[in-house]
Short mmCIF file of C-alpha atoms and ligand atoms in Angstrom, two decimals:
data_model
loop_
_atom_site.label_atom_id
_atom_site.label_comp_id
_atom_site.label_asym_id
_atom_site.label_seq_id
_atom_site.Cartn_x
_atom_site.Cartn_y
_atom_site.Cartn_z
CA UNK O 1 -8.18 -3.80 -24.94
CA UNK O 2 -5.39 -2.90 -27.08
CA UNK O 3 -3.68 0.52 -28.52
CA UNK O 4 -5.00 1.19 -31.59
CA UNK O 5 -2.90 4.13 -31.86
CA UNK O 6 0.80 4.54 -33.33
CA UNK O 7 1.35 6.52 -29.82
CA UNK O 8 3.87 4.95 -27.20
CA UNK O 9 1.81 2.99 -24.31
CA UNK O 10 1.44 4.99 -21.13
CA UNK O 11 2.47 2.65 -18.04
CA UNK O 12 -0.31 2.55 -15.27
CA UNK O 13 2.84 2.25 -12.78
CA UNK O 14 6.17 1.43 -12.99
CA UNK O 15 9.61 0.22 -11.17
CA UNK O 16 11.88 3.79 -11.71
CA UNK O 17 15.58 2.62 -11.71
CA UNK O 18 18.80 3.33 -13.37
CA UNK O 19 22.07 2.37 -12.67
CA UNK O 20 22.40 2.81 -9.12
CA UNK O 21 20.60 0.33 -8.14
CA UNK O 22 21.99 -1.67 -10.73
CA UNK O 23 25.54 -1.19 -9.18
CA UNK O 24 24.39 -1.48 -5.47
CA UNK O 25 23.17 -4.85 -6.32
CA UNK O 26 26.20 -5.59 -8.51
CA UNK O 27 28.11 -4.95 -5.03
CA UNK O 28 26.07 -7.03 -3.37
CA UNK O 29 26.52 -9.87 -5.81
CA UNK O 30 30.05 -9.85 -6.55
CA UNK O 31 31.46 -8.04 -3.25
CA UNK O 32 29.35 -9.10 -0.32
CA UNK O 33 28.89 -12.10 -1.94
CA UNK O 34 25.81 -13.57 0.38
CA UNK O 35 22.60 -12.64 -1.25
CA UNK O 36 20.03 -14.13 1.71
CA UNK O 37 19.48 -11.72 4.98
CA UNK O 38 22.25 -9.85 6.29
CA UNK O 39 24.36 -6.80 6.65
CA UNK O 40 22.26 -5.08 3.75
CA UNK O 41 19.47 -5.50 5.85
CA UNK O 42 20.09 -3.86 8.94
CA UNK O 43 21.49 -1.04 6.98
CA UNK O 44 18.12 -0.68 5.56
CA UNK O 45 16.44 -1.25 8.67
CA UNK O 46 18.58 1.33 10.22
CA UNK O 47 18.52 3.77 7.74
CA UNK O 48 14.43 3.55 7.59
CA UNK O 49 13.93 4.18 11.01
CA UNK O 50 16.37 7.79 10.98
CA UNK O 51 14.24 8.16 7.75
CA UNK O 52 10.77 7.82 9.42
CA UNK O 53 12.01 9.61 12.92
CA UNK O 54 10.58 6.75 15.06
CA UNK O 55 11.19 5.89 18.39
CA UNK O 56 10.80 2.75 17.48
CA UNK O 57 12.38 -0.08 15.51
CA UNK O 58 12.03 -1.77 11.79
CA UNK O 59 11.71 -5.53 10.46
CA UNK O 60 11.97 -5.79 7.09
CA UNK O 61 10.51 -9.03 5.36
CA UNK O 62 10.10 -10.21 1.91
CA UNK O 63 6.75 -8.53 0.90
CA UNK O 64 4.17 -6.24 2.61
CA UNK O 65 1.38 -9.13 2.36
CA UNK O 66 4.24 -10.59 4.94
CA UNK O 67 4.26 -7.40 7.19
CA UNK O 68 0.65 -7.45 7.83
CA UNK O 69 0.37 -11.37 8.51
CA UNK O 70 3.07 -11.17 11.29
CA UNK O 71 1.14 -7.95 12.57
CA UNK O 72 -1.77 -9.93 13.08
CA UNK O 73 -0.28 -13.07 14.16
CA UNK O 74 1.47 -10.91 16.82
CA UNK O 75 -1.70 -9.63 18.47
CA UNK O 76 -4.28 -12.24 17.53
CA UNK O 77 -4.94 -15.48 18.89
CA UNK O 78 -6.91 -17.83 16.21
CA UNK O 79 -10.28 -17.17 15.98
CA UNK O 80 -9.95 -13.10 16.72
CA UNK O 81 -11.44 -10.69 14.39
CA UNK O 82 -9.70 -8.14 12.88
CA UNK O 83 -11.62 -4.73 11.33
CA UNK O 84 -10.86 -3.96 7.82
CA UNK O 85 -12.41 -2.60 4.99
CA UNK O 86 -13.32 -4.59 2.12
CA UNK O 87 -12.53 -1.77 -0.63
CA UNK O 88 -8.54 -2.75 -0.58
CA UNK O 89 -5.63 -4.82 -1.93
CA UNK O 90 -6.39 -8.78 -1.31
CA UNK O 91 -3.38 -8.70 0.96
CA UNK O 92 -5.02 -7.48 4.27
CA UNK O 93 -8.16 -10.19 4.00
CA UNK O 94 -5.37 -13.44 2.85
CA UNK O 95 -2.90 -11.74 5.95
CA UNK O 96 -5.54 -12.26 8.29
CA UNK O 97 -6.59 -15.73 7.61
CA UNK O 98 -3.01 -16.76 7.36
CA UNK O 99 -2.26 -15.53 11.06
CA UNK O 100 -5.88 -17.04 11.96
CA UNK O 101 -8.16 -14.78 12.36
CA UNK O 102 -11.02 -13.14 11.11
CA UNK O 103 -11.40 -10.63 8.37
CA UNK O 104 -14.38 -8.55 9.48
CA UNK O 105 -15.16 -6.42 6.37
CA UNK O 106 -16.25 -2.54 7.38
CA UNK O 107 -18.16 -0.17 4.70
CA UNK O 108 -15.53 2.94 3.25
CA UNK O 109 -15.78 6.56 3.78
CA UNK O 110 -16.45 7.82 -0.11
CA UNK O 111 -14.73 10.65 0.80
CA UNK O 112 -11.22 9.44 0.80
CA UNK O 113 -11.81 5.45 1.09
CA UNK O 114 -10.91 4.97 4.28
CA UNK O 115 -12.82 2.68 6.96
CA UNK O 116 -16.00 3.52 7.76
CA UNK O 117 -15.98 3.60 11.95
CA UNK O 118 -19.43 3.89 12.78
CA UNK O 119 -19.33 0.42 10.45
CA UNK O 120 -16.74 -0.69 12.42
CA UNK O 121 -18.24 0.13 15.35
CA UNK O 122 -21.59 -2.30 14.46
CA UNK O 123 -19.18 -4.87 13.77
CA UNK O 124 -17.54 -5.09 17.05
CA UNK O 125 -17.53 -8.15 19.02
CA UNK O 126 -16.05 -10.06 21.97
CA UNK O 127 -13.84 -11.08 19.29
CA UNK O 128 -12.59 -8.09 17.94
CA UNK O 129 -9.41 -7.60 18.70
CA UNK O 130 -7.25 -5.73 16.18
CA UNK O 131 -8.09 -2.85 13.18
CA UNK O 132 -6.58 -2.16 9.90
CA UNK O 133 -6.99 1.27 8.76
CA UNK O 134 -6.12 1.18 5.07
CA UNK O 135 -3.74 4.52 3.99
CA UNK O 136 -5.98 4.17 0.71
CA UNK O 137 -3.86 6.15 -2.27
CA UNK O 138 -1.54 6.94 0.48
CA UNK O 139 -3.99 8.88 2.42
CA UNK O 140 -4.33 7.88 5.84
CA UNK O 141 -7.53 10.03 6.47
CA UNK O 142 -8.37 10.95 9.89
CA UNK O 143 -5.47 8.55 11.70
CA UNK O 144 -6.29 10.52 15.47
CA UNK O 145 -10.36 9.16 14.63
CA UNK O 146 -8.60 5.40 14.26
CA UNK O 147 -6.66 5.68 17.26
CA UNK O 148 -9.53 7.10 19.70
CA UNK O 149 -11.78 4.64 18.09
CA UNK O 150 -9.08 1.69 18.79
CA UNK O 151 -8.44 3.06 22.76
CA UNK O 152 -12.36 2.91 23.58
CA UNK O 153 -12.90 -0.47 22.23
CA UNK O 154 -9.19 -1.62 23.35
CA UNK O 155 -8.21 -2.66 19.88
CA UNK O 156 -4.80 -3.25 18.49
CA UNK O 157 -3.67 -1.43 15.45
CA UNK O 158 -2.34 -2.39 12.36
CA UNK O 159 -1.78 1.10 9.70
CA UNK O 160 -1.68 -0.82 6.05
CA UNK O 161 0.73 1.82 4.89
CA UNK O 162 1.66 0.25 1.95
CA UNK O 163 0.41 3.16 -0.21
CA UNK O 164 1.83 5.92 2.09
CA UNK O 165 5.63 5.85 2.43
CA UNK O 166 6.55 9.58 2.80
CA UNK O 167 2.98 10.59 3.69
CA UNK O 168 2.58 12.86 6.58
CA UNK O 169 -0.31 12.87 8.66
CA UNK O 170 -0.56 16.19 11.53
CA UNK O 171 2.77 17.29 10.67
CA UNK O 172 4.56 14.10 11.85
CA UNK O 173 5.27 11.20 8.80
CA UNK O 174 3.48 7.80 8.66
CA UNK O 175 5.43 5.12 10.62
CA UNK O 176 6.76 7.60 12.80
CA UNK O 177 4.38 7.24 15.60
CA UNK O 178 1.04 4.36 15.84
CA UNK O 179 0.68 1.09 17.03
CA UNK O 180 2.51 -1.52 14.11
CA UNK O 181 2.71 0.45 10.19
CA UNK O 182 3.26 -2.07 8.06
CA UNK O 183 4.98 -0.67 4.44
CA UNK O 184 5.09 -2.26 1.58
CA UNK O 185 8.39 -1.68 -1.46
CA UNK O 186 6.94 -4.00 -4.12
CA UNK O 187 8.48 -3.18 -7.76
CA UNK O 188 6.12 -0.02 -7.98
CA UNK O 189 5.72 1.80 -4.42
CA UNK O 190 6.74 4.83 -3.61
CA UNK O 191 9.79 3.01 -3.01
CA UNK O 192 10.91 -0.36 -3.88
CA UNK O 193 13.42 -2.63 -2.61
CA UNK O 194 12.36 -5.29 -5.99
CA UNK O 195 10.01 -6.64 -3.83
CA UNK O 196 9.87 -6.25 0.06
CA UNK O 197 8.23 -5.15 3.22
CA UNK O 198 8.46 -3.78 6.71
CA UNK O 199 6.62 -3.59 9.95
CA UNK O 200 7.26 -0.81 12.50
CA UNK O 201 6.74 -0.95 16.12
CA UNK O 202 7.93 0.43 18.99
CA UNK O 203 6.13 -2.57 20.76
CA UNK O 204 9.05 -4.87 22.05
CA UNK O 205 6.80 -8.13 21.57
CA UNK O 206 5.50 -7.46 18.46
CA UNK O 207 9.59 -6.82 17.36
CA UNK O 208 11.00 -10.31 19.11
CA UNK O 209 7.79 -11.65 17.12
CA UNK O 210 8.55 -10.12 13.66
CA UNK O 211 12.35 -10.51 13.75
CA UNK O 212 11.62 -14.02 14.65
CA UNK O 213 9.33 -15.18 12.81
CA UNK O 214 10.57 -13.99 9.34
CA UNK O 215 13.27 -16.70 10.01
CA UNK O 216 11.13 -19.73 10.51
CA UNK O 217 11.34 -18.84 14.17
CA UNK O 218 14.54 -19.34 15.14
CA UNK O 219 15.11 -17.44 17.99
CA UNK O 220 17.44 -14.66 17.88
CA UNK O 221 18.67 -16.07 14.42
CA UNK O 222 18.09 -12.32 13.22
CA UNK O 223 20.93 -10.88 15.20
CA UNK O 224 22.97 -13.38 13.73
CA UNK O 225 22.38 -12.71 9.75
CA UNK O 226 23.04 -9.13 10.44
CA UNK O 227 26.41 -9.99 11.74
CA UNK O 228 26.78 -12.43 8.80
CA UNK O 229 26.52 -15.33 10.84
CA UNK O 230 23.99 -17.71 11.16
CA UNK O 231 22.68 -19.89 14.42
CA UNK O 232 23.51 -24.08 14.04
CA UNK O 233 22.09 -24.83 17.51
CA UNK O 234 18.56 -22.90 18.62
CA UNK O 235 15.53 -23.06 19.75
CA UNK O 236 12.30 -22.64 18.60
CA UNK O 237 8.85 -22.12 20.43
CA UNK O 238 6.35 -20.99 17.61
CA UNK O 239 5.30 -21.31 14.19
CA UNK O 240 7.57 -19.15 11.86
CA UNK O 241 8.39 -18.87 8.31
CA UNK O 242 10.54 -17.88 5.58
CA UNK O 243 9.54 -14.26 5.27
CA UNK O 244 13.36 -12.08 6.21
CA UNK O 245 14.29 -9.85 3.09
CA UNK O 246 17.52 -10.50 1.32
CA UNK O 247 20.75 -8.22 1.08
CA UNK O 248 19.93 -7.51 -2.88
CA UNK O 249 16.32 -6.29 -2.13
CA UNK O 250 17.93 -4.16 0.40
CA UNK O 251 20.70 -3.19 -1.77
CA UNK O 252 17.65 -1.58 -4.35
CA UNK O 253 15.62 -0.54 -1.30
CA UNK O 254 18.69 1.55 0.55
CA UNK O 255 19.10 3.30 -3.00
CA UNK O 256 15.27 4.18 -3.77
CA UNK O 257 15.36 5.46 -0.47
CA UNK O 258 17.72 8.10 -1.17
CA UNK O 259 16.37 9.04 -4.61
CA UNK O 260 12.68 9.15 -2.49
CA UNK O 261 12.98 13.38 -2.04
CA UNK O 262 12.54 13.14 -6.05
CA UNK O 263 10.25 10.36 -6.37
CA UNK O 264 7.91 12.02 -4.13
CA UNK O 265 8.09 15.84 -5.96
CA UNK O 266 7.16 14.22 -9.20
CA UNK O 267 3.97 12.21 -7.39
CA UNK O 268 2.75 15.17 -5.49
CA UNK O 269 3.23 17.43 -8.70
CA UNK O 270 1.34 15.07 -11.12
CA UNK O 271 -1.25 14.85 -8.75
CA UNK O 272 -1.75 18.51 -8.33
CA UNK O 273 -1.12 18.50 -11.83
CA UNK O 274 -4.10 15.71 -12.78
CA UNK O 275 -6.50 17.50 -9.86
CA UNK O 276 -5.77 21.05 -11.62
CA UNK O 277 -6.81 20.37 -15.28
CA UNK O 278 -9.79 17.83 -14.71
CA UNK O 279 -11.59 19.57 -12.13
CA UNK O 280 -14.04 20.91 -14.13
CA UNK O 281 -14.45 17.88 -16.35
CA UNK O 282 -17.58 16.26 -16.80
CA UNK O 283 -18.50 13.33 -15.66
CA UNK O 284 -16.44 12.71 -13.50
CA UNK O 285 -15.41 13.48 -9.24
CA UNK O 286 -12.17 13.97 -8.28
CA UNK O 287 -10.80 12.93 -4.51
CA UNK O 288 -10.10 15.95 -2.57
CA UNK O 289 -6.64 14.87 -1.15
CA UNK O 290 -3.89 17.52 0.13
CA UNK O 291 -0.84 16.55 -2.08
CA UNK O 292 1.37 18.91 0.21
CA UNK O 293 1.51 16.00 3.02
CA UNK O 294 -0.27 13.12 0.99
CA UNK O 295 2.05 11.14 -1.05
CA UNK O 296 0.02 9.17 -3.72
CA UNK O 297 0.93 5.45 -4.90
CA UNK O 298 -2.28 5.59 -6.87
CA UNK O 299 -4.27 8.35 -8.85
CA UNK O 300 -8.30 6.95 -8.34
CA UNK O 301 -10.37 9.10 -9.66
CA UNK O 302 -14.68 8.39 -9.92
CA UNK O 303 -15.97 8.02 -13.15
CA UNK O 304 -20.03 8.48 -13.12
CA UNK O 305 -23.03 7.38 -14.96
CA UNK O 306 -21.91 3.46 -15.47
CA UNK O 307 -19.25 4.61 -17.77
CA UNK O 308 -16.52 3.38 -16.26
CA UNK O 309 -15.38 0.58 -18.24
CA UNK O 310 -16.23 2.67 -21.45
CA UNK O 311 -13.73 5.07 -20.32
CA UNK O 312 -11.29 2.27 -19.78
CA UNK O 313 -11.52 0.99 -22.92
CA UNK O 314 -10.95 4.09 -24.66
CA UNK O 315 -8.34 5.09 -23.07
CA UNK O 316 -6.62 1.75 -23.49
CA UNK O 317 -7.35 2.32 -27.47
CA UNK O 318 -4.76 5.20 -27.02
CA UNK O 319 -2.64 3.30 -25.57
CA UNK O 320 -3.33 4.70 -21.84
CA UNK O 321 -3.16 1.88 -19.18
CA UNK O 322 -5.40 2.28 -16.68
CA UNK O 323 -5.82 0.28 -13.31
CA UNK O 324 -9.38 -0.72 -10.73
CA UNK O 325 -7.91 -0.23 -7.38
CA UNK O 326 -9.80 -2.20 -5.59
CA UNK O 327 -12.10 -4.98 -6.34
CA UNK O 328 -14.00 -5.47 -2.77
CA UNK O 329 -12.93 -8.56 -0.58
CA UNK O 330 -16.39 -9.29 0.66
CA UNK O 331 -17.81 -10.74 -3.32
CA UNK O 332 -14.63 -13.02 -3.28
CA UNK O 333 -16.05 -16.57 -2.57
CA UNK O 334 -13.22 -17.53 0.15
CA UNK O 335 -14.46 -14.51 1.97
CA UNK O 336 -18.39 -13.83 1.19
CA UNK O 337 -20.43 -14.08 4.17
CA UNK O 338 -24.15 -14.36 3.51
CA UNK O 339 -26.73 -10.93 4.49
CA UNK O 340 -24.14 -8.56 4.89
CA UNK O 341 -24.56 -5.77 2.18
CA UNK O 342 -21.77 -3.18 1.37
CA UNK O 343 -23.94 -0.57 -0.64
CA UNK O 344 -21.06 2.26 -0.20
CA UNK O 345 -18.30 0.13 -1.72
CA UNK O 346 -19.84 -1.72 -4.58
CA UNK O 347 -21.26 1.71 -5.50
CA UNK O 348 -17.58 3.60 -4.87
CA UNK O 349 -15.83 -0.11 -6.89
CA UNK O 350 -18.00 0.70 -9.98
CA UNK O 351 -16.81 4.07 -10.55
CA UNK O 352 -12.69 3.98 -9.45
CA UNK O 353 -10.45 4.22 -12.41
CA UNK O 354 -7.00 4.99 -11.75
CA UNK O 355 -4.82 6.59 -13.91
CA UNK O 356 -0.92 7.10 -14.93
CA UNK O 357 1.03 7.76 -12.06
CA UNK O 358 5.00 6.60 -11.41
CA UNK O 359 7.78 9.16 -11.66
CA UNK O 360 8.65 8.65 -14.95
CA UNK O 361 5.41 9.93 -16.63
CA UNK O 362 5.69 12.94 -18.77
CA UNK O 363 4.28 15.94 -19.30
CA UNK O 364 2.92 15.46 -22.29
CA UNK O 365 1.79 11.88 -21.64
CA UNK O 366 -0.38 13.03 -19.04
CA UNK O 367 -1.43 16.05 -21.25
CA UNK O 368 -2.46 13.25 -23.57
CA UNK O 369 -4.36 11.77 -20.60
CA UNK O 370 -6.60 14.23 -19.81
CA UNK O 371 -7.36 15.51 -23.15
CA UNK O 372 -8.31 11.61 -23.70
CA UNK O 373 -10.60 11.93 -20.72
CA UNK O 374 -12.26 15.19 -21.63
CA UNK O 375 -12.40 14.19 -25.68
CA UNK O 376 -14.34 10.90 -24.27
CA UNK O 377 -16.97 13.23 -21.92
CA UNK O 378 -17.59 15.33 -25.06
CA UNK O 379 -18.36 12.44 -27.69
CA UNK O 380 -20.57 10.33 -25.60
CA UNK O 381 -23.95 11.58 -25.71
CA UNK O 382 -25.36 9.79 -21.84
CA UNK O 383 -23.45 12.95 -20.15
CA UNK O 384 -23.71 12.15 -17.02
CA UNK O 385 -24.31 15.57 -15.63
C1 PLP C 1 -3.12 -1.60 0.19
C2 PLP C 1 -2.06 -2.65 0.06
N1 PLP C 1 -1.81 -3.45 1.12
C3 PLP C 1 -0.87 -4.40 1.06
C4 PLP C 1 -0.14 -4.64 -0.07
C5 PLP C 1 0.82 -5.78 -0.10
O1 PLP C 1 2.11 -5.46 -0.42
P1 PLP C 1 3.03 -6.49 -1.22
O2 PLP C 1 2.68 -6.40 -2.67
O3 PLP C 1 4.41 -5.97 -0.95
O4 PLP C 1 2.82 -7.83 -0.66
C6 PLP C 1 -0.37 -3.85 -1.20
C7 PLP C 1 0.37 -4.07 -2.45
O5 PLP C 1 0.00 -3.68 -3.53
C8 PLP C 1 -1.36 -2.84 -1.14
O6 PLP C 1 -1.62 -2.07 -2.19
#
């Protein structure tokens, strides 16, 4: 699909950076001078957790597909299963099966695509151990629903909050309270540290595990890299690998963080902006999320009647990149399992279309959006309603 227009491409998303983080890396490189795991990090670790107000503590690794498999490998033996919904990023189902266990895949709520819990609830088993509610376009949905759910049926839980940095849920921000909130700063999250991760836990274990772990378990070893040292006679008692973040992705990650305040205006305000000036469009249905607490990685919105990948393809004539967030786990071979049918999702899959959203987008460009969207509604004849 290519733009067929003389019109600048609109980015689906985007890494947002200038100098700063240019310079903080430049310190890193010719100051510091040691680019692997130390003082960097623990400044960012420190520095997220007065951030997120939690009581308890941060582990940064090298991606957020890293958070969530030493989340489950912390509270899963082999052979557990975890609860998860198939509408999401690959990362949760590949996270499980790395630590193990058992992806369990749950119908969505099409309200806000979040786990469907009665689902979940037919899917529990001796075996069920742990749950992954999915913060889905960095809406968490009905977290106090998870957490009841998880105390009855004595799961674990593991928030995949890699949408929602800065999202509050009941007043209090993700991360700040839960079980283990794994985040995610790949090169076009709310934040980014280039690319990166964290889990946060006030769960002692879990910690020792995580900070571990990350370092092919050597035990203790983080302590060391955050005093710049490292540990040349040690011990180690489980499998680990090589998951710590460095000092430059911490060097980029401490300086999104304190540009965040502005990142997150411009998301909530093209949001509003987006849900403002389409809601009356035809064809098609907006997601009802409150952009005063919400902040959005993604902008899904439902396209109806089949017309979908029409709309994609016009828009990408005028140069507007579009994105499918998600294509659903279950129909991937590695994890299809035979009779189980996910109605809900496949139905929700064929409508998403997500559109421009990163700070940098424009005014205009997303005026040129939706008048794309609404010129598209008006030529095609199968209106859908
Ligand atoms: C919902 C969700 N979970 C997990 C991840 C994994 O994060 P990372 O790309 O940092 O490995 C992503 C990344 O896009 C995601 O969107």
């Amino acid at each position: 699909m290519r733009n067929t227009t003389n019109k600048k491409a609109i980015k689906l998303s985007k890494s947002v950076v200038d100098m700063k983080e240019v310079n903080a890396v430049r310190h890193v490189m010719l100051e510091v001078g040691y680019f692997g795991m130390g003082g960097e990090v623990k400044a960012f670790e420190s520095e997220l957790k007065k951030f997120l107000r939690t009581k308890g503590e941060v582990a940064c690794v090298n991606t957020g597909t890293s958070a969530l498999h030493l989340a489950v490998a912390a509270v899963t033996k082999p052979g557990d299963e975890v609860l998860v919904q198939s509408l999401t990023y690959l990362s949760d189902f590949q996270a499980i099966r790395a630590a193990g266990a058992v992806p369990v895949a749950c119908e969505i709520d099409p309200k806000n695509v979040t786990i469907d819990l009665k689902d979940a609830e037919r899917k529990l088993t001796r075996k069920t151990k742990a749950i992954i509610p999915v913060h889905y376009a960095g809406d968490p949905g009905d977290l106090t629903k998870i957490y009841t759910f998880a105390r009855k049926h004595r799961l674990r839980v593991i928030e995949d909050a890699a949408h929602a940095f800065g999202t509050v849920h009941k007043g209090k921000l993700v991360g700040s309270f839960g079980d283990i909130v794994c985040f995610s700063f790949d090169p076009i999250k709310n934040i980014t540290s280039g690319d990166g991760g964290a889990v946060v836990t006030a769960d002692k274990r879990v910690l020792r595990y995580v900070r571990d772990a990350r370092l092919l378990g050597v035990m203790g070893d983080s302590e060391k890299r955050y005093k710049g040292e490292r540990s040349w006679e040690f011990d180690v008692v489980r499998q680990g690998y090589r998951y710590h973040m460095t000092n430059i992705s911490a060097a980029i990650g401490r300086t999104q963080l304190k540009k965040f305040g502005k990142f997150k205006k411009k998301r909530q305000s093209l949001s509003k902006r987006y849900y403002r000036l389409l809601a009356n469009a035809n064809g098609i249905v907006l997601f009802k999320t409150d952009y005063r607490s919400v902040v959005p990685h993604i902008y899904p919105i439902r396209v109806l009647g089949g017309l979908r990948d029409a709309l994609r393809e016009h828009l990408a004539k005028q140069g507007i990149e579009t994105g499918i967030h998600y294509y659903p786990s279950h129909l991937l071979s590695y994890f299809r399992k035979r009779g189980v049918a996910f109605p809900v999702t496949e139905q929700i899959y064929s409508e998403l279309l997500s559109l421009p959203l990163h700070p940098d987008v424009t005014k205009d460009e997303q005026d040129r959006v939706i008048r794309a969207i609404t010129t598209f509604f008006q030529w095609n004849k199968k209106r859908p309603r």
